[in-house]
CSV table of C-alpha atoms in Angstrom, one decimal:
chain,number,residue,atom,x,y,z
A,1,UNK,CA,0.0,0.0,0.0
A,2,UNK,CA,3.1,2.3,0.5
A,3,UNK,CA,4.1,1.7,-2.4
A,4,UNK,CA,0.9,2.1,-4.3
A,5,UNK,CA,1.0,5.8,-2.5
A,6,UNK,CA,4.4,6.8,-3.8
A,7,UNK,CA,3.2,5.8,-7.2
A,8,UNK,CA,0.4,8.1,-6.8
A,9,UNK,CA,2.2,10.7,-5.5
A,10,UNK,CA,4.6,10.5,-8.5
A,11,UNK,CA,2.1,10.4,-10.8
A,12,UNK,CA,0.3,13.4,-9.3
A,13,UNK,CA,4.0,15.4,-9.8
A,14,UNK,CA,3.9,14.8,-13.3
A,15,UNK,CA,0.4,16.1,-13.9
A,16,UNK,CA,1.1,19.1,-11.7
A,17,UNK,CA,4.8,19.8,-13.7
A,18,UNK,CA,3.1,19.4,-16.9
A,19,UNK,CA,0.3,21.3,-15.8
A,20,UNK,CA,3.1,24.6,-14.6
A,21,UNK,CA,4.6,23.9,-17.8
A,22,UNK,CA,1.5,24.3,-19.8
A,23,UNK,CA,0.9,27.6,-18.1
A,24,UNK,CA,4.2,29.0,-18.4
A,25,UNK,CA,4.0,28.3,-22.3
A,26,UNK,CA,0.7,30.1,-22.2
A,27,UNK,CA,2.0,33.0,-20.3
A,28,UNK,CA,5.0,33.1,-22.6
A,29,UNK,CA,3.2,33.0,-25.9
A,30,UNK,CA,1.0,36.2,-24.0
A,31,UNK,CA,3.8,37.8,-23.5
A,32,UNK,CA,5.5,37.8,-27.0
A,33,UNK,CA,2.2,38.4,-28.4
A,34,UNK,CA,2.3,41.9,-26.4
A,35,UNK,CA,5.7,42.5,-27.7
A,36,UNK,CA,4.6,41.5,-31.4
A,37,UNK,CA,1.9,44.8,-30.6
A,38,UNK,CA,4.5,47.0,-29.3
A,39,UNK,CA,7.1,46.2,-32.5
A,40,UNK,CA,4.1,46.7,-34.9
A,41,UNK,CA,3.5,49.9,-32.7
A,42,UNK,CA,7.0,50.9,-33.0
A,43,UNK,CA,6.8,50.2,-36.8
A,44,UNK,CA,4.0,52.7,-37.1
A,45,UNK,CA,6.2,55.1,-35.0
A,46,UNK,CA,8.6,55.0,-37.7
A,47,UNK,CA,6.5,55.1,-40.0
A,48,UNK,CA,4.8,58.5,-38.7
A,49,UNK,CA,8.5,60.3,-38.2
A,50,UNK,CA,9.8,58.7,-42.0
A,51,UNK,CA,6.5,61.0,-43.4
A,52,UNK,CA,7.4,63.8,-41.4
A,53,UNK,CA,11.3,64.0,-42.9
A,54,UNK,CA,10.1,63.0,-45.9
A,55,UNK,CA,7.5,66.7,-45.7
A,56,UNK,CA,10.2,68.7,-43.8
A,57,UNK,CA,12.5,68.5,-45.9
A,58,UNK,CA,13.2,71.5,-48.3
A,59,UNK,CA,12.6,74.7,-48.3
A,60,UNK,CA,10.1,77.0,-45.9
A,61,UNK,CA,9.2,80.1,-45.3
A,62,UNK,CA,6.5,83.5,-43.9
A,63,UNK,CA,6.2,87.0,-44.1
A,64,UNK,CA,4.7,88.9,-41.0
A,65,UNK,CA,3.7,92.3,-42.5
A,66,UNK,CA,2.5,95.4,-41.4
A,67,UNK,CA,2.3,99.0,-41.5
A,68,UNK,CA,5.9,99.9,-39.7
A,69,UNK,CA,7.3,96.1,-40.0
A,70,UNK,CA,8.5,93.8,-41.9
A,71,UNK,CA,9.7,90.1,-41.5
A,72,UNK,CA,10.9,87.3,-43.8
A,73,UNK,CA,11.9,84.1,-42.3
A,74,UNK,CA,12.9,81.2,-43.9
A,75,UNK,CA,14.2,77.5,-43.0
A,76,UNK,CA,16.3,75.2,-45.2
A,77,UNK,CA,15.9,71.5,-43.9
A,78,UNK,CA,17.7,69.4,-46.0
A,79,UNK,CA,18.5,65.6,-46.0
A,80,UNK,CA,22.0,65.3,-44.6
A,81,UNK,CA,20.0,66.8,-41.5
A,82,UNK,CA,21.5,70.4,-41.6
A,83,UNK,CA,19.1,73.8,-41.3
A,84,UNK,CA,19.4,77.3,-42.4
A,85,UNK,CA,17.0,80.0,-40.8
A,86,UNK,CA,17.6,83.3,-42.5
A,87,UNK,CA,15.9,86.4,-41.3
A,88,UNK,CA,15.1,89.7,-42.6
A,89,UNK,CA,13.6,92.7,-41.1
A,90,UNK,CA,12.5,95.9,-42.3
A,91,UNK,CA,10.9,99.0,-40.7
A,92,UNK,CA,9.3,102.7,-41.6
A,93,UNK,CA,8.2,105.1,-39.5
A,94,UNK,CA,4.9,107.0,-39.3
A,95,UNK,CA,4.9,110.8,-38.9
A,96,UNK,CA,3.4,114.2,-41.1
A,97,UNK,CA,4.9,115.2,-43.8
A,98,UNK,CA,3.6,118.7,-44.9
A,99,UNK,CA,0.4,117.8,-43.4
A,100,UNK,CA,-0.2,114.8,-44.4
A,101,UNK,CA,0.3,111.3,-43.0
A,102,UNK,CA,3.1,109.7,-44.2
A,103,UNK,CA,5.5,106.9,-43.9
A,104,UNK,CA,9.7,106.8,-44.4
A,105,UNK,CA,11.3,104.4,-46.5
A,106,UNK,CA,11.5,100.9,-45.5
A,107,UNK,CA,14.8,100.0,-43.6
A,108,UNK,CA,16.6,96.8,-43.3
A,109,UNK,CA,17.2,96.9,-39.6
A,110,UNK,CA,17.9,93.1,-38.7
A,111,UNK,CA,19.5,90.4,-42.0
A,112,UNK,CA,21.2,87.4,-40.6
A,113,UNK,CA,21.4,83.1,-41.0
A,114,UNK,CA,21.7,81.2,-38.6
A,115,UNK,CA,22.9,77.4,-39.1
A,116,UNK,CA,22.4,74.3,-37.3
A,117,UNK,CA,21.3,70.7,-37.2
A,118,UNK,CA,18.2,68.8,-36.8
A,119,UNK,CA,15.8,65.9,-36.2
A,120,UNK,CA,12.3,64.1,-35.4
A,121,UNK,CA,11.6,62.6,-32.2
A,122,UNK,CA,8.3,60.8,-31.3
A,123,UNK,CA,7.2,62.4,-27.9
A,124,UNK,CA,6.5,59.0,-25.4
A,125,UNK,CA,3.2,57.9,-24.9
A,126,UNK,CA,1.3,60.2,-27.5
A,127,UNK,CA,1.1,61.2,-31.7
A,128,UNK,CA,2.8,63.8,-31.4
A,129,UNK,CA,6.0,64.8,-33.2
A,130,UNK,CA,9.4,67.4,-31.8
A,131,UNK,CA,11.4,68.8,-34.3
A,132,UNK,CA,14.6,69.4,-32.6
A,133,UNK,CA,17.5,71.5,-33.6
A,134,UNK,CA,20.6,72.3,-32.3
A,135,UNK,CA,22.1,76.2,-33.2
A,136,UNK,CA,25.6,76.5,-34.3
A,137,UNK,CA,27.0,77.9,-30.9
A,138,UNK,CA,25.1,75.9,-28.7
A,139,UNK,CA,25.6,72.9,-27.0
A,140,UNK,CA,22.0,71.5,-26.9
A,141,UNK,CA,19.0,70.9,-29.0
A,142,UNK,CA,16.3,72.5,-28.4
A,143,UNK,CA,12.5,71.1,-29.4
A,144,UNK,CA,9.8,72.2,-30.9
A,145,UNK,CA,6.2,70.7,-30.9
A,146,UNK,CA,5.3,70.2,-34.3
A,147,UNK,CA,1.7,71.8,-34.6
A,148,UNK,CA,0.6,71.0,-38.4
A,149,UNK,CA,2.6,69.6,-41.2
A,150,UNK,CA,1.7,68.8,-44.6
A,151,UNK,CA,2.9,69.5,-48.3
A,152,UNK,CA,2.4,73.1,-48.0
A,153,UNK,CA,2.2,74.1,-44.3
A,154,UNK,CA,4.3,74.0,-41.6
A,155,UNK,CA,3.2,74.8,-38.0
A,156,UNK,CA,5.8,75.0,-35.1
A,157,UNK,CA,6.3,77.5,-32.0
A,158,UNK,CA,9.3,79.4,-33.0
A,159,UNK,CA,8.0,82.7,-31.4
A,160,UNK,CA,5.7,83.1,-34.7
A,161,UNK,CA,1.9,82.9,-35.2
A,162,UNK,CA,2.4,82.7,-38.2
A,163,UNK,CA,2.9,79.4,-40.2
A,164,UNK,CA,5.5,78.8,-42.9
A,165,UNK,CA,4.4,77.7,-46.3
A,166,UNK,CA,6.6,75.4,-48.1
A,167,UNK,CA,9.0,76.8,-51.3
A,168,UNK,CA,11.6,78.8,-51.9
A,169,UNK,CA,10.9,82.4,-51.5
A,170,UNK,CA,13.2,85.5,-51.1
A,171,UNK,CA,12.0,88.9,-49.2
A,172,UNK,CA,10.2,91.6,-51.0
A,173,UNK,CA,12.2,94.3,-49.6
């Protein structure tokens, strides 16, 4: 009868492995299921940031007009993931003139560029996209939220309201 126990016993060792083992196949195949999700995530990831070079690159730029300013800015992103900004401002003043209202001629107070380099990161845990550059002279990158992109607008908080519009434009003035 001892022995009829210990056979038991065995047997009921087996079942129980092969029912851990059974459950820890389970719980693997779970588990690189969920990472199968997060590589096709990641894939989509990549495939959000690849359209956003692919739109970024090239040339953009905005002119913020009025009656005593004027401002042309432009950016340069190009593949090799270099930037050019290049700025332009102009301003007249407002005064009478025998009378009359009227304005001086336009001056260029303010005509520099301004180099640096560049890239897209995802931000964690949401859709949204940082373009990040890094300003000849400094020793960091700063980021930018991209707003809007598209094959004609650009929308990024660079102190502007105003978007950029893709093409390469010079200043009026």
């Amino acid at each position: 009868m001892l022995e009829i126990d210990i056979t038991q016993i065995i047997r009921n060792m087996k079942a129980f492995r092969l029912l851990v083992t059974s459950l820890l196949v389970a719980l693997s195949m779970g588990f690189t299921s969920c990472g199968d999700d997060n590589i096709s995530n990641d894939s989509t990831n990549d495939n959000t940031i690849n359209e956003y070079y692919t739109m970024l690159y090239g040339s953009w730029y905005r002119e913020v007009n009025n009656e005593l300013s004027k401002t042309f800015m432009s950016y340069k992103f190009s593949t090799n993931k270099q930037v050019i900004r290049y700025t332009k401002t102009a301003e007249r003043t407002k005064g009478f003139i025998n009378g009359n209202i009227g304005y001086s001629d336009w001056e260029v107070v303010n005509e520099y560029s301004t180099y640096g380099l560049w890239y897209l990161e995802k931000v964690e845990g949401t859709d949204l996209i940082r373009l990040k550059i890094q300003w000849d002279g400094n020793d960091f990158y700063s980021g930018k939220l991209i707003n809007y992109l598209d094959g004609n607008i650009l929308s990024f908080d660079d102190g502007f309201s105003n978007d950029l519009n893709k093409g390469d434009k010079s200043p009026n003035f």
